[in-house]
Tab-separated table of C-alpha atoms and ligand atoms in Angstrom:
chain	number	residue	atom	x	y	z
R	168	MET	CA	4.393	-28.247	123.344
R	169	ALA	CA	2.384	-30.029	126.012
R	170	VAL	CA	0.563	-33.196	124.987
R	171	ARG	CA	-2.758	-31.991	123.616
R	172	GLY	CA	-4.828	-35.181	123.468
R	173	ASN	CA	-7.160	-36.316	120.731
R	174	PHE	CA	-10.591	-37.783	120.242
R	175	SER	CA	-10.168	-41.553	120.286
R	176	SER	CA	-12.650	-42.224	117.483
R	177	LYS	CA	-14.762	-40.490	114.911
R	178	ILE	CA	-17.943	-41.369	116.781
R	179	GLY	CA	-16.473	-39.890	119.940
R	180	PHE	CA	-15.705	-36.678	118.120
R	181	ILE	CA	-19.183	-36.494	116.609
R	182	ALA	CA	-20.764	-37.136	120.013
R	183	ALA	CA	-18.693	-34.394	121.640
R	184	ALA	CA	-19.231	-31.906	118.809
R	185	ALA	CA	-22.947	-32.642	118.630
R	186	GLY	CA	-22.941	-32.445	122.435
R	187	SER	CA	-21.500	-28.955	122.150
R	188	ALA	CA	-24.141	-27.937	119.655
R	189	VAL	CA	-27.060	-29.561	121.445
R	190	GLY	CA	-27.777	-27.764	124.674
R	191	LEU	CA	-29.953	-25.140	126.276
R	192	GLY	CA	-30.028	-23.423	122.897
R	193	ASN	CA	-32.097	-26.265	121.468
R	194	ILE	CA	-34.372	-27.155	124.338
R	195	TRP	CA	-34.715	-23.833	126.144
R	196	GLY	CA	-33.826	-21.241	123.472
R	197	PHE	CA	-35.319	-22.645	120.276
R	198	PRO	CA	-38.887	-23.150	121.581
R	199	TYR	CA	-39.070	-19.713	123.179
R	200	GLU	CA	-37.577	-17.975	120.129
R	201	THR	CA	-40.029	-19.888	117.930
R	202	GLY	CA	-42.898	-18.952	120.231
R	203	ALA	CA	-41.925	-15.285	120.179
R	204	GLY	CA	-41.114	-15.323	116.452
R	205	GLY	CA	-44.526	-16.414	115.213
R	206	GLY	CA	-44.082	-20.189	115.044
R	207	ALA	CA	-43.339	-22.109	111.871
R	208	ILE	CA	-42.152	-19.073	109.922
R	209	PHE	CA	-39.311	-18.667	112.402
R	210	VAL	CA	-38.504	-22.378	112.045
R	211	LEU	CA	-38.323	-22.048	108.277
R	212	VAL	CA	-35.913	-19.104	108.348
R	213	TYR	CA	-33.868	-20.837	111.021
R	214	LEU	CA	-33.532	-24.004	108.925
R	215	PHE	CA	-32.463	-21.988	105.916
R	216	PHE	CA	-29.724	-20.276	107.949
R	217	CYS	CA	-28.502	-23.523	109.480
R	218	PHE	CA	-27.978	-25.302	106.199
R	219	ALA	CA	-27.239	-22.521	103.727
R	220	LEU	CA	-25.060	-20.219	105.832
R	221	CYS	CA	-23.978	-21.929	109.035
R	222	PHE	CA	-22.921	-25.241	107.552
R	223	PRO	CA	-20.120	-23.636	105.470
R	224	VAL	CA	-18.981	-21.703	108.564
R	225	MET	CA	-18.729	-24.959	110.507
R	226	LEU	CA	-16.698	-26.581	107.732
R	227	THR	CA	-14.378	-23.587	107.641
R	228	GLU	CA	-13.815	-23.727	111.398
R	229	LEU	CA	-13.136	-27.467	111.331
R	230	ALA	CA	-10.685	-27.102	108.443
R	231	ILE	CA	-8.772	-24.271	110.157
R	232	GLY	CA	-8.650	-26.324	113.363
R	233	ARG	CA	-7.491	-29.570	111.828
R	234	LYS	CA	-4.940	-27.950	109.548
R	235	SER	CA	-3.364	-25.912	112.337
R	236	GLY	CA	-3.789	-28.400	115.190
R	237	ARG	CA	-4.123	-25.489	117.585
R	238	ASN	CA	-6.592	-23.551	119.705
R	239	ALA	CA	-8.828	-20.732	118.425
R	240	VAL	CA	-6.082	-18.107	118.719
R	241	GLY	CA	-2.974	-20.215	118.040
R	242	ALA	CA	-4.580	-21.571	114.869
R	243	PHE	CA	-4.124	-18.234	113.129
R	244	ASN	CA	-0.473	-18.061	114.220
R	245	ALA	CA	0.177	-21.631	113.087
R	246	LEU	CA	-1.239	-20.862	109.640
R	247	GLY	CA	1.241	-17.987	109.413
R	248	HIS	CA	-1.204	-15.118	109.949
R	249	LYS	CA	-0.577	-13.907	113.441
R	250	LYS	CA	-2.139	-10.520	112.695
R	251	TRP	CA	-5.484	-12.241	112.277
R	252	ASN	CA	-5.467	-13.992	115.614
R	253	PHE	CA	-7.706	-11.213	116.984
R	254	ILE	CA	-10.530	-13.289	115.466
R	255	GLY	CA	-9.614	-16.093	117.849
R	256	LYS	CA	-9.293	-13.675	120.745
R	257	LEU	CA	-12.789	-12.402	120.019
R	258	GLY	CA	-13.864	-16.066	120.102
R	259	VAL	CA	-12.237	-16.675	123.478
R	260	LEU	CA	-13.947	-13.566	124.838
R	261	SER	CA	-17.299	-14.711	123.413
R	262	GLY	CA	-16.816	-18.129	125.043
R	263	VAL	CA	-16.140	-16.574	128.430
R	264	LEU	CA	-19.133	-14.222	128.188
R	265	ILE	CA	-21.534	-16.860	126.904
R	266	LEU	CA	-20.489	-19.388	129.527
R	267	SER	CA	-20.956	-16.778	132.260
R	268	PHE	CA	-24.718	-16.481	131.658
R	269	TYR	CA	-25.235	-19.968	130.233
R	270	ASN	CA	-24.125	-21.364	133.550
R	271	VAL	CA	-26.794	-19.331	135.342
R	272	ILE	CA	-29.523	-20.868	133.204
R	273	ALA	CA	-27.991	-24.317	133.579
R	274	GLY	CA	-28.173	-23.630	137.326
R	275	TRP	CA	-31.924	-23.055	136.986
R	276	ALA	CA	-32.300	-26.377	135.196
R	277	PHE	CA	-30.214	-28.035	137.892
R	278	GLY	CA	-32.386	-26.485	140.603
R	279	TYR	CA	-35.542	-27.610	138.818
R	280	THR	CA	-34.258	-31.187	138.874
R	281	PHE	CA	-34.379	-31.073	142.670
R	282	GLU	CA	-37.727	-29.279	142.732
R	283	MET	CA	-39.221	-32.007	140.558
R	284	ALA	CA	-37.673	-34.691	142.718
R	285	THR	CA	-39.512	-33.290	145.720
R	286	GLY	CA	-42.759	-32.959	143.757
R	287	ASN	CA	-42.822	-29.147	143.901
R	288	PHE	CA	-44.815	-28.668	140.684
R	289	ALA	CA	-46.151	-25.368	141.984
R	290	ILE	CA	-42.813	-23.919	140.947
R	291	ALA	CA	-44.508	-23.359	137.568
R	292	GLU	CA	-46.217	-20.334	139.124
R	293	GLN	CA	-43.202	-19.261	141.161
R	294	PHE	CA	-40.489	-18.968	138.565
R	295	GLY	CA	-39.847	-15.324	139.525
R	296	ASP	CA	-39.356	-16.242	143.185
R	297	PHE	CA	-37.086	-19.073	142.175
R	298	THR	CA	-34.712	-16.879	140.130
R	299	THR	CA	-34.539	-14.206	142.842
R	300	ASP	CA	-33.430	-16.751	145.425
R	301	VAL	CA	-29.871	-16.011	144.380
R	302	PHE	CA	-28.140	-18.010	147.089
R	303	ALA	CA	-29.853	-21.239	146.096
R	304	VAL	CA	-29.622	-20.568	142.362
R	305	GLY	CA	-26.036	-19.359	142.720
R	306	SER	CA	-25.122	-22.585	144.511
R	307	TYR	CA	-26.686	-24.694	141.787
R	308	GLY	CA	-24.699	-22.678	139.260
R	309	LEU	CA	-21.535	-23.169	141.259
R	310	LEU	CA	-22.037	-26.939	141.346
R	311	PHE	CA	-22.656	-26.899	137.636
R	312	MET	CA	-19.482	-24.962	136.966
R	313	LEU	CA	-17.506	-27.376	139.131
R	314	CYS	CA	-18.765	-30.337	137.068
R	315	THR	CA	-17.806	-28.519	133.872
R	316	ALA	CA	-14.335	-27.718	135.139
R	317	PHE	CA	-13.844	-31.304	136.313
R	318	ILE	CA	-14.681	-32.774	132.893
R	319	VAL	CA	-12.522	-30.254	131.030
R	320	SER	CA	-9.626	-30.898	133.401
R	321	LYS	CA	-9.809	-34.600	132.482
R	322	GLY	CA	-9.042	-33.794	128.866
R	323	ILE	CA	-10.440	-34.896	125.559
R	324	SER	CA	-11.027	-38.623	125.318
R	325	GLY	CA	-11.230	-39.336	129.061
R	326	GLY	CA	-13.662	-36.555	129.948
R	327	ILE	CA	-15.420	-34.804	127.123
R	328	GLU	CA	-15.836	-37.786	124.795
R	329	ARG	CA	-16.887	-40.314	127.411
R	330	ALA	CA	-19.568	-38.075	128.932
R	331	ALA	CA	-21.087	-37.187	125.557
R	332	LYS	CA	-21.354	-40.775	124.323
R	333	ILE	CA	-23.633	-41.779	127.191
R	334	LEU	CA	-25.658	-38.625	127.681
R	335	MET	CA	-26.724	-37.744	124.161
R	336	PRO	CA	-28.674	-40.949	123.422
R	337	SER	CA	-30.445	-40.843	126.803
R	338	LEU	CA	-31.655	-37.341	126.058
R	339	ILE	CA	-33.177	-38.375	122.728
R	340	VAL	CA	-35.055	-41.332	124.251
R	341	MET	CA	-36.475	-39.107	126.978
R	342	MET	CA	-37.659	-36.397	124.613
R	343	VAL	CA	-39.254	-38.787	122.144
R	344	SER	CA	-41.171	-40.423	125.000
R	345	LEU	CA	-42.472	-37.001	126.043
R	346	ILE	CA	-43.536	-36.237	122.463
R	347	ILE	CA	-45.575	-39.428	122.344
R	348	TYR	CA	-47.200	-38.503	125.643
R	349	ALA	CA	-47.858	-34.923	124.510
R	350	LEU	CA	-49.444	-35.838	121.203
R	351	PHE	CA	-52.304	-37.641	122.903
R	352	LEU	CA	-53.310	-34.680	125.076
R	353	PRO	CA	-56.370	-32.561	124.186
R	354	ASN	CA	-55.583	-29.528	121.982
R	355	ALA	CA	-52.116	-30.875	121.198
R	356	MET	CA	-52.716	-30.289	117.492
R	357	THR	CA	-53.101	-26.512	117.876
R	358	GLY	CA	-49.523	-26.460	119.105
R	359	ILE	CA	-48.321	-28.677	116.296
R	360	GLU	CA	-49.992	-26.429	113.709
R	361	PHE	CA	-48.353	-23.353	115.197
R	362	PHE	CA	-44.997	-25.104	115.020
R	363	LEU	CA	-45.311	-26.592	111.541
R	364	LEU	CA	-47.641	-24.435	109.418
R	365	PRO	CA	-45.942	-21.148	108.502
R	366	ASP	CA	-47.852	-17.881	108.530
R	367	PHE	CA	-45.909	-15.716	106.078
R	368	SER	CA	-47.567	-12.533	107.288
R	369	LYS	CA	-45.462	-12.859	110.442
R	370	LEU	CA	-42.181	-12.627	108.561
R	371	ASN	CA	-40.244	-9.487	109.497
R	372	LEU	CA	-36.676	-8.358	110.093
R	373	SER	CA	-36.625	-9.248	113.741
R	374	VAL	CA	-37.655	-12.824	112.884
R	375	VAL	CA	-34.736	-12.955	110.439
R	376	PHE	CA	-32.180	-11.598	112.930
R	377	ASN	CA	-33.345	-13.762	115.777
R	378	ALA	CA	-33.300	-16.849	113.584
R	379	MET	CA	-29.763	-16.009	112.525
R	380	GLY	CA	-28.572	-15.476	116.092
R	381	GLN	CA	-30.295	-18.656	117.182
R	382	ALA	CA	-28.683	-20.675	114.354
R	383	PHE	CA	-25.174	-19.478	115.249
R	384	PHE	CA	-25.670	-20.016	118.944
R	385	SER	CA	-27.313	-23.392	118.583
R	386	LEU	CA	-24.599	-24.691	116.267
R	387	SER	CA	-21.848	-23.287	118.545
R	388	LEU	CA	-20.400	-21.282	115.656
R	389	GLY	CA	-18.404	-18.096	115.360
R	390	MET	CA	-16.247	-18.414	118.463
R	391	GLY	CA	-13.756	-21.101	117.536
R	392	THR	CA	-15.377	-24.110	119.233
R	393	PHE	CA	-14.963	-26.061	116.033
R	394	ILE	CA	-11.470	-24.734	115.441
R	395	THR	CA	-10.622	-26.118	118.879
R	396	TYR	CA	-12.478	-29.439	118.452
R	397	GLY	CA	-11.214	-29.694	114.864
R	398	SER	CA	-7.666	-29.578	116.206
R	399	TYR	CA	-8.232	-32.892	117.998
R	400	ILE	CA	-9.503	-34.923	115.027
R	401	SER	CA	-7.673	-37.208	112.681
R	402	LYS	CA	-6.610	-36.471	109.133
R	403	SER	CA	-8.597	-39.426	107.839
R	404	ASP	CA	-11.951	-38.014	108.975
R	405	ASN	CA	-14.266	-36.592	106.361
R	406	LEU	CA	-14.962	-33.018	107.493
R	407	VAL	CA	-18.008	-32.592	105.267
R	408	SER	CA	-19.824	-35.648	106.571
R	409	SER	CA	-18.837	-34.733	110.135
R	410	ALA	CA	-20.201	-31.198	109.789
R	411	ALA	CA	-23.356	-32.558	108.163
R	412	LEU	CA	-23.930	-35.013	111.009
R	413	ILE	CA	-23.391	-32.347	113.653
R	414	THR	CA	-25.767	-29.932	111.912
R	415	LEU	CA	-28.425	-32.602	111.445
R	416	ALA	CA	-28.152	-33.722	115.056
R	417	ASP	CA	-28.476	-30.165	116.290
R	418	VAL	CA	-31.382	-29.220	114.061
R	419	GLY	CA	-33.010	-32.589	114.762
R	420	ILE	CA	-32.939	-32.050	118.522
R	421	ALA	CA	-34.327	-28.526	118.165
R	422	ILE	CA	-37.219	-29.873	116.098
R	423	ILE	CA	-37.779	-32.666	118.617
R	424	ALA	CA	-37.863	-30.064	121.396
R	425	GLY	CA	-40.463	-28.093	119.431
R	426	LEU	CA	-42.558	-31.204	118.815
R	427	MET	CA	-42.431	-31.858	122.531
R	428	ILE	CA	-43.208	-28.388	123.826
R	429	PHE	CA	-45.794	-26.922	121.447
R	430	PRO	CA	-48.390	-29.675	121.890
R	431	LEU	CA	-47.922	-29.252	125.632
R	432	ILE	CA	-48.566	-25.519	125.307
R	433	GLY	CA	-51.620	-26.306	123.164
R	434	PHE	CA	-52.894	-28.488	125.997
R	435	VAL	CA	-52.061	-26.141	128.882
R	436	SER	CA	-53.664	-23.138	127.167
R	437	GLY	CA	-56.781	-25.032	126.177
R	438	GLY	CA	-55.963	-24.523	122.496
R	439	THR	CA	-55.526	-20.735	122.636
R	440	LEU	CA	-51.704	-20.923	122.784
R	441	SER	CA	-51.703	-17.970	125.134
R	442	GLY	CA	-48.303	-17.490	126.735
R	443	VAL	CA	-46.484	-19.032	123.777
R	444	GLY	CA	-44.434	-15.852	123.324
R	445	ARG	CA	-43.560	-15.403	126.985
R	446	GLY	CA	-39.815	-15.660	126.352
R	447	PRO	CA	-36.997	-17.263	128.334
R	448	GLU	CA	-39.212	-18.602	131.098
R	449	LEU	CA	-41.294	-20.681	128.664
R	450	ILE	CA	-40.045	-24.172	129.464
R	451	PHE	CA	-39.565	-23.397	133.134
R	452	VAL	CA	-43.246	-22.581	133.414
R	453	THR	CA	-44.955	-24.935	130.968
R	454	LEU	CA	-43.110	-28.132	131.729
R	455	PRO	CA	-43.469	-28.296	135.520
R	456	TYR	CA	-47.146	-27.618	135.026
R	457	ILE	CA	-47.392	-30.678	132.773
R	458	PHE	CA	-45.370	-32.790	135.159
R	459	GLY	CA	-47.800	-31.691	137.863
R	460	GLU	CA	-50.692	-32.813	135.655
R	461	ILE	CA	-49.083	-36.237	135.396
R	462	GLY	CA	-48.831	-35.943	139.154
R	463	GLY	CA	-47.607	-38.146	141.969
R	464	THR	CA	-44.447	-40.180	141.853
R	465	THR	CA	-44.665	-40.627	138.086
R	466	GLY	CA	-44.814	-36.862	137.581
R	467	SER	CA	-41.809	-36.458	139.831
R	468	ILE	CA	-39.797	-39.093	138.036
R	469	VAL	CA	-40.639	-37.749	134.586
R	470	GLY	CA	-39.928	-34.169	135.669
R	471	MET	CA	-36.701	-35.077	137.344
R	472	SER	CA	-35.513	-37.136	134.394
R	473	PHE	CA	-36.336	-34.368	131.978
R	474	PHE	CA	-34.495	-31.636	133.846
R	475	SER	CA	-31.532	-33.846	134.629
R	476	LEU	CA	-31.150	-34.665	130.939
R	477	LEU	CA	-31.476	-30.981	130.135
R	478	CYS	CA	-28.590	-30.459	132.556
R	479	PHE	CA	-26.561	-33.113	130.776
R	480	ALA	CA	-27.248	-31.501	127.401
R	481	ALA	CA	-26.151	-28.193	128.905
R	482	LEU	CA	-23.076	-29.828	130.407
R	483	THR	CA	-21.680	-31.055	127.080
R	484	SER	CA	-22.139	-27.464	125.865
R	485	THR	CA	-20.570	-25.765	128.878
R	486	VAL	CA	-17.665	-28.164	128.501
R	487	SER	CA	-17.088	-26.938	124.947
R	488	LEU	CA	-17.550	-23.316	125.996
R	489	LEU	CA	-14.885	-23.723	128.660
R	490	GLU	CA	-12.645	-25.761	126.362
R	491	VAL	CA	-12.123	-22.792	124.014
R	492	PRO	CA	-10.408	-20.509	126.590
R	493	VAL	CA	-8.764	-23.474	128.318
R	494	ALA	CA	-7.180	-24.808	125.101
R	495	TYR	CA	-5.982	-21.271	124.429
R	496	VAL	CA	-4.146	-20.858	127.724
R	497	VAL	CA	-2.880	-24.471	127.719
R	498	ASP	CA	-1.344	-24.116	124.238
R	499	GLU	CA	-0.181	-20.531	124.363
R	500	PHE	CA	0.853	-20.012	127.985
R	501	LYS	CA	1.982	-23.574	128.745
R	502	ILE	CA	-0.230	-23.830	131.828
R	503	SER	CA	-1.339	-27.352	132.771
R	504	ARG	CA	-4.843	-28.347	131.652
R	505	THR	CA	-5.985	-28.950	135.211
R	506	LYS	CA	-4.853	-25.560	136.431
R	507	ALA	CA	-6.267	-23.818	133.380
R	508	ALA	CA	-9.667	-25.487	133.743
R	509	TRP	CA	-10.085	-24.539	137.418
R	510	LEU	CA	-8.722	-21.037	136.978
R	511	MET	CA	-10.854	-20.198	133.949
R	512	SER	CA	-14.019	-21.617	135.436
R	513	GLY	CA	-13.495	-19.513	138.569
R	514	ILE	CA	-13.095	-16.349	136.510
R	515	VAL	CA	-16.138	-17.148	134.397
R	516	TYR	CA	-18.254	-17.852	137.468
R	517	LEU	CA	-17.400	-14.436	138.888
R	518	ILE	CA	-18.213	-12.724	135.593
R	519	GLY	CA	-21.599	-14.493	135.710
R	520	ILE	CA	-22.615	-13.078	139.083
R	521	PRO	CA	-24.274	-9.922	137.671
R	522	SER	CA	-26.304	-12.175	135.330
R	523	LEU	CA	-27.385	-14.144	138.374
R	524	LEU	CA	-28.386	-11.014	140.290
R	525	GLY	CA	-30.150	-9.371	137.362
R	526	ASN	CA	-33.243	-11.574	137.442
R	527	GLY	CA	-35.114	-9.613	140.059
R	528	TYR	CA	-32.723	-9.709	143.011
R	529	SER	CA	-30.748	-6.545	142.306
R	530	SER	CA	-32.638	-3.721	140.654
R	531	PHE	CA	-29.347	-2.295	139.351
R	532	PHE	CA	-28.578	-5.414	137.310
R	533	THR	CA	-32.244	-6.120	136.524
R	534	GLU	CA	-32.675	-2.683	134.934
R	535	PHE	CA	-29.068	-2.557	133.866
R	536	ILE	CA	-29.190	-0.527	130.675
R	537	THR	CA	-31.642	1.271	128.436
R	538	TYR	CA	-30.576	1.165	124.806
R	539	ILE	CA	-30.868	4.222	122.607
R	540	ASN	CA	-34.478	4.783	121.542
R	541	ALA	CA	-35.701	1.981	123.787
R	542	THR	CA	-38.691	2.403	126.066
R	543	THR	CA	-37.797	-0.332	128.529
R	544	SER	CA	-34.562	-1.325	130.225
R	545	THR	CA	-32.564	-4.477	129.586
R	546	ASP	CA	-31.265	-6.764	132.323
R	547	PHE	CA	-27.607	-7.728	132.557
R	548	LEU	CA	-28.042	-11.298	131.305
R	549	THR	CA	-29.930	-10.155	128.217
R	550	PHE	CA	-27.312	-7.451	127.682
R	551	ILE	CA	-24.583	-10.118	127.555
R	552	VAL	CA	-26.760	-12.232	125.227
R	553	ASN	CA	-27.118	-9.213	122.937
R	554	ILE	CA	-23.381	-8.606	122.885
R	555	ALA	CA	-21.936	-12.102	122.799
R	556	ASN	CA	-24.543	-14.284	121.076
R	557	ASP	CA	-26.333	-11.847	118.845
R	558	SER	CA	-23.369	-9.692	117.810
R	559	PHE	CA	-20.017	-11.423	118.386
R	560	LEU	CA	-20.964	-14.832	116.977
R	561	PRO	CA	-22.125	-13.624	113.544
R	562	LEU	CA	-19.179	-11.200	113.484
R	563	GLY	CA	-16.740	-13.999	114.371
R	564	GLY	CA	-18.268	-16.242	111.707
R	565	CYS	CA	-18.008	-13.467	109.134
R	566	LEU	CA	-14.353	-12.805	109.945
R	567	MET	CA	-13.405	-16.489	109.924
R	568	VAL	CA	-14.910	-17.100	106.528
R	569	PHE	CA	-13.364	-13.923	105.163
R	570	PHE	CA	-10.000	-14.991	106.582
R	571	ALA	CA	-10.266	-18.480	105.086
R	572	ALA	CA	-11.217	-17.200	101.644
R	573	HIS	CA	-8.901	-14.236	101.266
R	574	VAL	CA	-6.018	-14.491	103.712
R	575	TRP	CA	-5.417	-18.196	104.176
R	576	LYS	CA	-6.885	-18.652	100.659
R	577	LYS	CA	-9.725	-20.719	99.348
R	578	SER	CA	-7.347	-23.235	97.712
R	579	ASN	CA	-5.885	-24.110	101.128
R	580	LEU	CA	-9.353	-24.471	102.590
R	581	ASP	CA	-10.278	-26.802	99.727
R	582	ALA	CA	-7.076	-28.800	100.124
R	583	GLU	CA	-7.802	-29.399	103.819
R	584	ILE	CA	-11.417	-30.387	103.234
R	585	ALA	CA	-10.335	-32.750	100.456
R	586	ILE	CA	-8.250	-34.777	102.941
R	587	GLY	CA	-10.446	-37.677	104.041
R	588	PHE	CA	-13.030	-36.923	101.332
R	589	GLU	CA	-12.387	-38.759	98.115
R	590	GLY	CA	-14.173	-37.092	95.226
R	591	TYR	CA	-14.285	-33.647	96.852
R	592	GLU	CA	-12.892	-32.033	93.684
R	593	GLU	CA	-15.975	-32.915	91.649
R	594	SER	CA	-18.487	-32.642	94.474
R	595	PHE	CA	-21.475	-30.326	94.744
R	596	ILE	CA	-20.276	-29.102	98.119
R	597	LYS	CA	-17.024	-27.810	96.580
R	598	LYS	CA	-19.022	-25.851	94.013
R	599	TYR	CA	-21.330	-24.530	96.709
R	600	LEU	CA	-18.436	-23.398	98.879
R	601	GLY	CA	-16.851	-21.770	95.826
R	602	PHE	CA	-20.101	-19.906	95.319
R	603	VAL	CA	-20.684	-18.680	98.888
R	604	VAL	CA	-17.356	-18.568	100.745
R	605	PRO	CA	-15.440	-15.883	98.844
R	606	PHE	CA	-18.041	-13.157	98.853
R	607	LEU	CA	-21.685	-13.973	99.431
R	608	LEU	CA	-21.314	-15.498	102.899
R	609	PRO	CA	-18.971	-12.928	104.496
R	610	ALA	CA	-20.965	-10.078	102.953
R	611	THR	CA	-24.291	-11.466	104.168
R	612	LEU	CA	-22.910	-12.039	107.659
R	613	ALA	CA	-21.393	-8.560	107.736
R	614	VAL	CA	-24.699	-6.960	106.760
R	615	ILE	CA	-26.609	-9.038	109.295
R	616	PHE	CA	-24.100	-8.173	112.008
R	617	MET	CA	-24.396	-4.443	111.315
R	618	MET	CA	-28.175	-4.561	111.189
R	619	ILE	CA	-28.337	-6.494	114.454
R	620	VAL	CA	-26.150	-3.886	116.162
R	621	LEU	CA	-28.154	-0.984	114.747
R	622	VAL	CA	-31.511	-2.496	115.598
R	623	THR	CA	-30.618	-3.885	119.029
R	624	PHE	CA	-28.476	-1.141	120.492
R	625	PHE	CA	-29.593	1.918	118.552
R	626	GLY	CA	-33.259	1.038	118.045
R	627	LEU	CA	-33.191	1.834	114.329
B	223	PFF	N1	-24.753	-24.628	121.159
B	223	PFF	C1	-25.021	-24.519	122.562
B	223	PFF	C2	-26.512	-24.617	122.789
B	223	PFF	O1	-27.269	-24.658	121.832
B	223	PFF	O2	-26.929	-24.634	123.930
B	223	PFF	C3	-24.455	-23.268	123.147
B	223	PFF	C4	-23.038	-22.986	122.754
B	223	PFF	C5	-22.056	-23.920	123.038
B	223	PFF	C6	-22.731	-21.848	122.050
B	223	PFF	C7	-20.768	-23.706	122.625
B	223	PFF	C8	-21.447	-21.613	121.631
B	223	PFF	C9	-20.482	-22.558	121.929
B	223	PFF	F1	-19.260	-22.355	121.553
């Protein structure tokens, strides 16, 4: 087999894995889902899912990856269960689909970096015009995809690890500075209250499903990212502490993003919080407005720094999204990493073109499909989000946990987790996994998956 490469250190692995988790999902997705989902109640459900349900899925993926030392599909073969490698294939497909639209949004963030650099704060009111300028936005997306492919082609420690170690800390410093700025603005506290004080009357099934989808997406679970990354880590690493660090980093950055954005919305809306539920355009509208309020060269610098760091956060995620299919073809079809990275990224870019066109430019892709019982149509990008993020990720997570518990067997899962973790046998986490992994977790995920499909596509 070709030389696969490894992370050079535990910290490098954590940075890359947290880099995968932390991305547009935290800074773009989490605030708008929270805004649309009624504020703090959404946050509460989301936190519950992250720790109670997603954390065991992450551990399972890491254990399968490290034990097998293979990609998301090959892992199942290496463990002696080739019949089950369809789970990995579903993961590869999810990775390709998610990257195809994710890159479009990363392209927006990339474009905004230039808009801020030239002081075009008026873009806050022209977001619709911006996304329909498909040649500009498509070029930004293309550049973004080229960067992703370049890093992935450089392999694990040289590319992925090195980029993540520098970019992640810069992002945190930038966001915390913006929080401090935001908290001193008038009406900031109305935003903070919305974000932190739950209103239980707003709890409903769609809040639960969206929080679940958001947790899976944000933690990069259910498509074999952590099987793939787990295959590059050393036997002496403690998988439980690694998974805990990754989860905490991811949740932490989402909360930081919320603490940054909601006070700003409080300020912009004069305390009424109007527009908080506006959806995917939320940060692309609110933030440039604020940077315009700061104004002048300072506003430009702050705006440019923010969107460039958002691009970096997205880049460590796109790298992991591309790594899943690339590792698959490198391992299984013996294609060189460089060739695989360029080839795959080209295919994914093409698949993303309808998502690019479906934001107002082409009415066919903008009004792509009307689900059963729905009154309005759904654009192509949202359609892919509904299929890949909302449906495939929970389904993939469900199948992986089921596989680990009943096909590979729970005792093997335990044995792998115990390596690098002295005292695992008597630990609380072993008892917890014993409680959830065999039945409760796969059953819950299966029910959630079915409900999501019924509600989203059949309007039940
Ligand atoms: N977790 C990333 C984010 O929050 O932006 C998105 C993502 C990356 C999802 C990698 C899935 C994945 F495999």
